mmCIF file of C-alpha atoms and ligand atoms in Angstrom:
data_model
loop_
_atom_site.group_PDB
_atom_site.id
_atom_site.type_symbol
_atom_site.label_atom_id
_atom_site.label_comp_id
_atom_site.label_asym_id
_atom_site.label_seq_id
_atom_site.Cartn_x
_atom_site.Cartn_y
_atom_site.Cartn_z
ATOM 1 C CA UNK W 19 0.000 0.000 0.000
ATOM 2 C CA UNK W 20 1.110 3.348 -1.031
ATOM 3 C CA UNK W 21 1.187 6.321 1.573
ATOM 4 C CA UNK W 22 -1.888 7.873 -0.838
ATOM 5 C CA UNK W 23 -3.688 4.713 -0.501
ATOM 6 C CA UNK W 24 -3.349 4.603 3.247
ATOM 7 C CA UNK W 25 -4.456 7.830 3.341
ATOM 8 C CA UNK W 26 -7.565 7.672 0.947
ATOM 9 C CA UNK W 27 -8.471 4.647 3.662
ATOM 10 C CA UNK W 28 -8.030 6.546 6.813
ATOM 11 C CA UNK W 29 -10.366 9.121 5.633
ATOM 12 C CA UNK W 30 -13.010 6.608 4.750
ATOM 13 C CA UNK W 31 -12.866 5.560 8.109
ATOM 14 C CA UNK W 32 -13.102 9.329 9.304
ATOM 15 C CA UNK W 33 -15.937 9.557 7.200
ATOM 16 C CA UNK W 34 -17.585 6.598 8.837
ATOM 17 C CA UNK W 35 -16.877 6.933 12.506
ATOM 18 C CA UNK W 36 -18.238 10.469 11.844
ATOM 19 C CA UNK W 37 -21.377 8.822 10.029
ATOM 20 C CA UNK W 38 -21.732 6.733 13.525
ATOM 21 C CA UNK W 39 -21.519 9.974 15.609
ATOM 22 C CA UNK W 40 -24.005 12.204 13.626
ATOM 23 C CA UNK W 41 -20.756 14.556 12.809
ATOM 24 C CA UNK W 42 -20.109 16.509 10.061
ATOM 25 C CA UNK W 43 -16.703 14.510 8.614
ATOM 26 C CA UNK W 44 -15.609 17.970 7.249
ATOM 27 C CA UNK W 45 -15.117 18.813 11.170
ATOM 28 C CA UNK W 46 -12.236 16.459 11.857
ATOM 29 C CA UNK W 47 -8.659 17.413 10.369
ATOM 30 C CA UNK W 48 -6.367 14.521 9.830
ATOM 31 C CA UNK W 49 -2.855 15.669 10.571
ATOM 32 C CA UNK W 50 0.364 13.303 9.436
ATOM 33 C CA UNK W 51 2.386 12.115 12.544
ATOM 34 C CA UNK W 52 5.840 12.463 10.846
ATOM 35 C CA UNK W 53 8.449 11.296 13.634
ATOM 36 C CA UNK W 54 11.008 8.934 12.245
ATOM 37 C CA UNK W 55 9.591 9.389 8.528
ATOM 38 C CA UNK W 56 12.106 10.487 5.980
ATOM 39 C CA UNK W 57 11.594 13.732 4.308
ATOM 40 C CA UNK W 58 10.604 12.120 1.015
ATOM 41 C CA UNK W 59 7.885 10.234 2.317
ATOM 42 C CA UNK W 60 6.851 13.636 3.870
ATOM 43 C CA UNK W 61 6.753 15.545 0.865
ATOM 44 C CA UNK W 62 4.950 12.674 -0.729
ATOM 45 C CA UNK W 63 1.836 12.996 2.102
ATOM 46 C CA UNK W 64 1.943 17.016 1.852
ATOM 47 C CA UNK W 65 1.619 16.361 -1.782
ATOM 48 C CA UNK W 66 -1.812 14.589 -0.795
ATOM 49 C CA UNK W 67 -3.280 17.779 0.206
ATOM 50 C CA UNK W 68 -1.883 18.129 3.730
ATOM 51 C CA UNK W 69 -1.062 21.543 5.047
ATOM 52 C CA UNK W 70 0.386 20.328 8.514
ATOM 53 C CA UNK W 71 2.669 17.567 10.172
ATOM 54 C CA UNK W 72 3.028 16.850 13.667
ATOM 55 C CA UNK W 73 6.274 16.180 15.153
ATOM 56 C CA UNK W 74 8.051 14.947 18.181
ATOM 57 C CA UNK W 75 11.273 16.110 18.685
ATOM 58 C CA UNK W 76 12.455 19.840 17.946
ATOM 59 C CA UNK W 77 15.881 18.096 16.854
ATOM 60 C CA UNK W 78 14.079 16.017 14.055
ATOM 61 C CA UNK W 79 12.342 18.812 13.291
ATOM 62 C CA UNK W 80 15.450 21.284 12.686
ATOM 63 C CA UNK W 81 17.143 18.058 11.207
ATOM 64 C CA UNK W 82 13.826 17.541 8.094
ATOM 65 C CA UNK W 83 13.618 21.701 8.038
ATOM 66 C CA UNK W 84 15.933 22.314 4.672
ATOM 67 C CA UNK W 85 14.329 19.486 3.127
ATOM 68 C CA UNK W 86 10.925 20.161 3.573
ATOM 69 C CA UNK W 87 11.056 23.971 3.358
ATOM 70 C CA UNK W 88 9.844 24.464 -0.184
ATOM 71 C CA UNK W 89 6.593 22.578 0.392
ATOM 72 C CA UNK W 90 4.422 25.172 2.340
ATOM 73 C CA UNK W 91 3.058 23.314 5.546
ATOM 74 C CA UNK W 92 2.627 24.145 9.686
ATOM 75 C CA UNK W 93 4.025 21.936 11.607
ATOM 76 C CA UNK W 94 2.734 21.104 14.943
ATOM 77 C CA UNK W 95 5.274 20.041 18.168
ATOM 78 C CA UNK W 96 3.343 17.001 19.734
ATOM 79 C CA UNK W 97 6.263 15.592 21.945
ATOM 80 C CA UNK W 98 7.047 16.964 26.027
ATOM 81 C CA UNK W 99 8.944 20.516 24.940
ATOM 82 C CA UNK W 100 11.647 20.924 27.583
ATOM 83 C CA UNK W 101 11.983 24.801 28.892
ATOM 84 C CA UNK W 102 15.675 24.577 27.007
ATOM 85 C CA UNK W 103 14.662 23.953 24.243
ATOM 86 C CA UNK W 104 11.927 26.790 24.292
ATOM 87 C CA UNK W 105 14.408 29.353 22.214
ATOM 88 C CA UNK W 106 14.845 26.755 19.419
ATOM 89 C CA UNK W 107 10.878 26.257 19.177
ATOM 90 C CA UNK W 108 10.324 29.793 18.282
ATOM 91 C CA UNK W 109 10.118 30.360 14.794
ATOM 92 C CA UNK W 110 10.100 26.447 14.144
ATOM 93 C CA UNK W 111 6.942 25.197 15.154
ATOM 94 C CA UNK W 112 3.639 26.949 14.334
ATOM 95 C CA UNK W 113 1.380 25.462 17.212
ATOM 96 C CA UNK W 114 2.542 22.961 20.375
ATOM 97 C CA UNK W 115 0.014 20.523 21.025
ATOM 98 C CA UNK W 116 2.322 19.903 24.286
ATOM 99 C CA UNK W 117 1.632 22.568 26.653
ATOM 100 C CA UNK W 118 2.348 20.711 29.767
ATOM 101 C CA UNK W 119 2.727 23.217 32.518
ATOM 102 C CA UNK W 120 2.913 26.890 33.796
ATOM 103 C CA UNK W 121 6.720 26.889 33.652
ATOM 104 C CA UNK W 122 6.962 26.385 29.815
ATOM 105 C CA UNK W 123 4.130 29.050 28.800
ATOM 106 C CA UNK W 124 6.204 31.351 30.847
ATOM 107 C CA UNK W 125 9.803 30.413 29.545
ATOM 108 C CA UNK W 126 7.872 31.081 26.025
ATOM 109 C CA UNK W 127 5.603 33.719 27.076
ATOM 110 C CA UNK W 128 9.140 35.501 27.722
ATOM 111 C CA UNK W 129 10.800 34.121 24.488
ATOM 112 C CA UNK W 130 7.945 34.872 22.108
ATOM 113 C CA UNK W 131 7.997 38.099 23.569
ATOM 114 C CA UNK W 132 11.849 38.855 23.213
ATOM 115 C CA UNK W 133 11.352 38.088 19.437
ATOM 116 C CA UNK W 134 7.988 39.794 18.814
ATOM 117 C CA UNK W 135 6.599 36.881 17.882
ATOM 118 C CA UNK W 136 3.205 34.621 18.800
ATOM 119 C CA UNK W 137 2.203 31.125 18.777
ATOM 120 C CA UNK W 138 -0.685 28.808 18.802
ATOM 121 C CA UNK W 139 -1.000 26.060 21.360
ATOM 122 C CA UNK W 140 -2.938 23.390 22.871
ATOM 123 C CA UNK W 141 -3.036 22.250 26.600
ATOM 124 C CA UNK W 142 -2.537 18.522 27.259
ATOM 125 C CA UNK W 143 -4.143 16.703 29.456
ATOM 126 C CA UNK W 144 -3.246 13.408 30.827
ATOM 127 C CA UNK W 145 -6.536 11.105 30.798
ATOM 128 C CA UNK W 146 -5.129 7.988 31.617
ATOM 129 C CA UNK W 147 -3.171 9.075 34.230
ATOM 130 C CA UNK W 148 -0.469 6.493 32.648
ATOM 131 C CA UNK W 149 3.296 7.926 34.445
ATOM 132 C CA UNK W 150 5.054 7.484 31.168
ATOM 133 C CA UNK W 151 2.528 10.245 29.677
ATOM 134 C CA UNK W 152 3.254 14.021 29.859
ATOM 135 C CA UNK W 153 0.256 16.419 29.920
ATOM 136 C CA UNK W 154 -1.515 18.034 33.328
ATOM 137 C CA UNK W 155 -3.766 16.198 35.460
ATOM 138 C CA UNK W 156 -7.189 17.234 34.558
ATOM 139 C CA UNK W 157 -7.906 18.532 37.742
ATOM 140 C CA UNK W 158 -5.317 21.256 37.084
ATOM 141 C CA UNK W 159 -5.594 21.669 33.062
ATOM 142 C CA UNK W 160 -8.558 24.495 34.151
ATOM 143 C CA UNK W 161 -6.198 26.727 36.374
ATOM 144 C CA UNK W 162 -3.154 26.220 34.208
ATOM 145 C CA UNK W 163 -5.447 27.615 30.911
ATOM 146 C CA UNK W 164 -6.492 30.646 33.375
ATOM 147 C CA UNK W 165 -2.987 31.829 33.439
ATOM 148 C CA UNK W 166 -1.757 30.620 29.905
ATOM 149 C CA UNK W 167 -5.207 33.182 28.390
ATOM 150 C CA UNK W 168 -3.638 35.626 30.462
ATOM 151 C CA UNK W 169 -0.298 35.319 28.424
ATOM 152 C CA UNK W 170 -0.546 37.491 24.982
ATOM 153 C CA UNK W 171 1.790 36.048 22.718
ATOM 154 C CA UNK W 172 0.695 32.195 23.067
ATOM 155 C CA UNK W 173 -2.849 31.788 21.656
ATOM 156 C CA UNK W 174 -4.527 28.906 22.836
ATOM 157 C CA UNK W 175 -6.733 26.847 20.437
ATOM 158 C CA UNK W 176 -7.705 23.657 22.542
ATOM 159 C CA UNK W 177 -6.849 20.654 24.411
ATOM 160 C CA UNK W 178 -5.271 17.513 23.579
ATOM 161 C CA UNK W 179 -4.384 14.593 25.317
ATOM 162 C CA UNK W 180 -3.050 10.396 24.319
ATOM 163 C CA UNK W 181 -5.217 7.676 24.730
ATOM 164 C CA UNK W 182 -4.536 5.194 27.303
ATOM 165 C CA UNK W 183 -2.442 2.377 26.150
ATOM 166 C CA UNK W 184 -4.406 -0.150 27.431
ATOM 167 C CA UNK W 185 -6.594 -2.943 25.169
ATOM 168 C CA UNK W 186 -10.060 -2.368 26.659
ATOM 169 C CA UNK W 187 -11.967 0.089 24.523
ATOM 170 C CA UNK W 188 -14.254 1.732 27.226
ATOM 171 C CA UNK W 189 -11.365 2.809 29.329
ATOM 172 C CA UNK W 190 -9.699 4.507 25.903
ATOM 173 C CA UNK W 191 -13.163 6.061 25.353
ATOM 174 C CA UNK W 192 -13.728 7.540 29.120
ATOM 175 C CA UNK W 193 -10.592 9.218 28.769
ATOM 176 C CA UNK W 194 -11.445 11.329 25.457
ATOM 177 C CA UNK W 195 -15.514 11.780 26.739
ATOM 178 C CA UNK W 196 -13.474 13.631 29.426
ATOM 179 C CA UNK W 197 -11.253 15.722 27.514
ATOM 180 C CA UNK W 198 -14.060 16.549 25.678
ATOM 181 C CA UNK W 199 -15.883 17.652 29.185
ATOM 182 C CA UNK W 200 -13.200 19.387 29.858
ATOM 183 C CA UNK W 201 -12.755 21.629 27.096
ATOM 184 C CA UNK W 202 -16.796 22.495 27.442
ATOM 185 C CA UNK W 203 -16.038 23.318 30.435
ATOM 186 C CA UNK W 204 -13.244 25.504 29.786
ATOM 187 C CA UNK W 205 -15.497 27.221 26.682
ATOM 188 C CA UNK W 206 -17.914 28.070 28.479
ATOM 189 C CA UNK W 207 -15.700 29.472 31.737
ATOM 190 C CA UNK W 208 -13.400 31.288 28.999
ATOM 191 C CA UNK W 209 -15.657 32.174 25.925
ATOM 192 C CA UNK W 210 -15.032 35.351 25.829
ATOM 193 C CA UNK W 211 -10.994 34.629 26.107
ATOM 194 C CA UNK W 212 -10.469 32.076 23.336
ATOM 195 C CA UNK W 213 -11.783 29.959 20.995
ATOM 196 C CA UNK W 214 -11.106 26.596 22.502
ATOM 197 C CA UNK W 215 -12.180 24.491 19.584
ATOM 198 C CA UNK W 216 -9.637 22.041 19.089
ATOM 199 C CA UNK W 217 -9.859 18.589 20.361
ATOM 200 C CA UNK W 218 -6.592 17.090 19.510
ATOM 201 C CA UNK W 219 -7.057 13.295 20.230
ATOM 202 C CA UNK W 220 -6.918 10.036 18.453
ATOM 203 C CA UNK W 221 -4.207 8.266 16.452
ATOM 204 C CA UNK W 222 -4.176 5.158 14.444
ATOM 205 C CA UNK W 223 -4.916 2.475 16.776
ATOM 206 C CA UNK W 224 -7.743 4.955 18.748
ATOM 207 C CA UNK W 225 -8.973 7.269 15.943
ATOM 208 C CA UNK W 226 -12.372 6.143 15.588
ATOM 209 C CA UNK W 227 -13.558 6.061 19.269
ATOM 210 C CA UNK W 228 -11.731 9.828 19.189
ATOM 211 C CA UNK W 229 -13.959 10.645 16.256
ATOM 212 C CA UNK W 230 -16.925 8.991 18.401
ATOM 213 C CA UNK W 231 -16.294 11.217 21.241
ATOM 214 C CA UNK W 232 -15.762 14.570 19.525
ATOM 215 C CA UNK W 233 -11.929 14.697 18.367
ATOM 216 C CA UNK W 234 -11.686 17.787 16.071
ATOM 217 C CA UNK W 235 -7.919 16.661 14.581
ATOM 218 C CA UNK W 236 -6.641 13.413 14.879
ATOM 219 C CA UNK W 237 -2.972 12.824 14.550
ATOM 220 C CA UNK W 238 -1.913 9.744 12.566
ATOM 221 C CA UNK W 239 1.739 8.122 11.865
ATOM 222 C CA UNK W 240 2.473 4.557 11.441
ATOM 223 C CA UNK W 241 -1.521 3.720 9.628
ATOM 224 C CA UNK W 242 0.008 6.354 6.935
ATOM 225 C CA UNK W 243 3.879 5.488 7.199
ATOM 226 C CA UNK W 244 4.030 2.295 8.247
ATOM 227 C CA UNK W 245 5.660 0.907 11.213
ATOM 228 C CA UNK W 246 8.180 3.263 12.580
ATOM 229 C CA UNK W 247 12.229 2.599 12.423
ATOM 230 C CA UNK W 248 14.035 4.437 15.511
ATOM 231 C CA UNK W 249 17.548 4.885 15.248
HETATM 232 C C1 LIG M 317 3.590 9.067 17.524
HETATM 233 C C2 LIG M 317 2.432 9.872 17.960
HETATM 234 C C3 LIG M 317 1.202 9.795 17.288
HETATM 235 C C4 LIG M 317 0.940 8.863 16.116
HETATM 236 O O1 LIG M 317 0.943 7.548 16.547
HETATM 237 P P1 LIG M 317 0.502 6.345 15.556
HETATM 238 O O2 LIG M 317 0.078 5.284 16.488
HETATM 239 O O3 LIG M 317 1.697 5.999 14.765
HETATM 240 O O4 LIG M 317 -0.597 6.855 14.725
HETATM 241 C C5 LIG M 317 0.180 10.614 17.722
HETATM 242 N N1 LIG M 317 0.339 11.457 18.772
HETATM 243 C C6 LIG M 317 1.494 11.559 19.452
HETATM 244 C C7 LIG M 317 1.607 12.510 20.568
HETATM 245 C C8 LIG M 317 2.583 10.768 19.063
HETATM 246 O O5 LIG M 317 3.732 10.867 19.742
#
């Protein structure tokens, strides 16, 4: 299967779990998890349409960004951003999915700030409570988006969070029914602050049940790559 077939067959399942949930398919964005993928096989999914990829690492991404940089696309940080690393972010990435605490959106409230520039982001929220996940607990993802609206260069969109790696499906779906909660919650309590539309959930193993439960962009890697090769 080529990359464009995988693709045509993720969004007929889109389509489908969006069919199930009386949702308009048109509302879910499919976004290209490109971590480990090689910069042709990039180019060969933004040549399918995509405008944005979501990556892990800010290395990879400076590593890809001469390769990719004539083929207009966003790219989106979904892996833990350490405050360090916050300087080399700026100007790279054009939204981070991984807003993890009040520390970061200050290190880049200040960075964004000293280069007069802005950024979108998204808060993440650990569900499953699973250690080896980053993200707040979402007990505290409401006070740490009260501060973060406060901050005028980063300009938050939504929530996301990562399934729980577990095999029963109603445990994966109680986790994204509550980030979906949570972000009514937090547009109704901020409505006039930001537009908090983005639910940023799913991936290829949990995309449907996302879909099910309201995920607005799903990010998907190996179901359009294949199985990934680390290093
Ligand atoms: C790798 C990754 C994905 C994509 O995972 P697949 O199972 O390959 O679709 C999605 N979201 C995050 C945060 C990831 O790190």
């Amino acid at each position: 299967m080529s990359i464009k077939d995988n693709i045509a067959c993720i969004q007929k399942k889109i389509v489908s779990a969006a069919q199930r949930a009386n949702r308009d398919p048109q509302s879910i964005l499919l976004m290209p998890v490109t971590k480990t993928v090689a910069p042709e096989a990039i180019i060969e999914a933004i040549s399918c349409g995509f405008a944005m990829i979501g990556e892990n690492k800010v290395q990879e991404i400076q590593a890809k960004y001469s390769a990719l940089e004539a083929f207009p696309h966003k790219t989106h940080l979904i892996g833990h951003l350490q405050t360090n690393k916050v300087k080399d972010v700026v100007g790279l990435v054009d939204c981070i999915q991984s807003l993890d605490s009040l520390r970061l959106a200050k290190k880049l409230q200040d960075r964004l700030a000293y280069e007069d520039k802005t950024i979108e982001a998204l808060v993440q929220v650990n569900v499953s409570g699973e250690q080896s996940k980053s993200g707040v607990s979402p007990e505290e993802a409401l006070a740490l988006i009260k501060e973060v609206i406060q901050m005028d260069r980063i300009t938050l969109r939504g929530l996301m969070t990562i399934g729980a790696n577990v095999d029963d499906e109603k445990v994966i779906r109680q986790g994204f029914r509550q980030l979906a909660m949570l972000q009514q919650e937090a547009q109704q309590r901020f409505s006039h602050q930001a537009d908090f539309s983005v639910l940023s959930m799913g991936m290829s193993g949990d995309m449907e049940i996302a879909i099910e439960e309201g995920a607005t962009l799903v990010r998907v890697g190996s179901a359009i790559f294949g199985k990934r090769h680390y290093l």
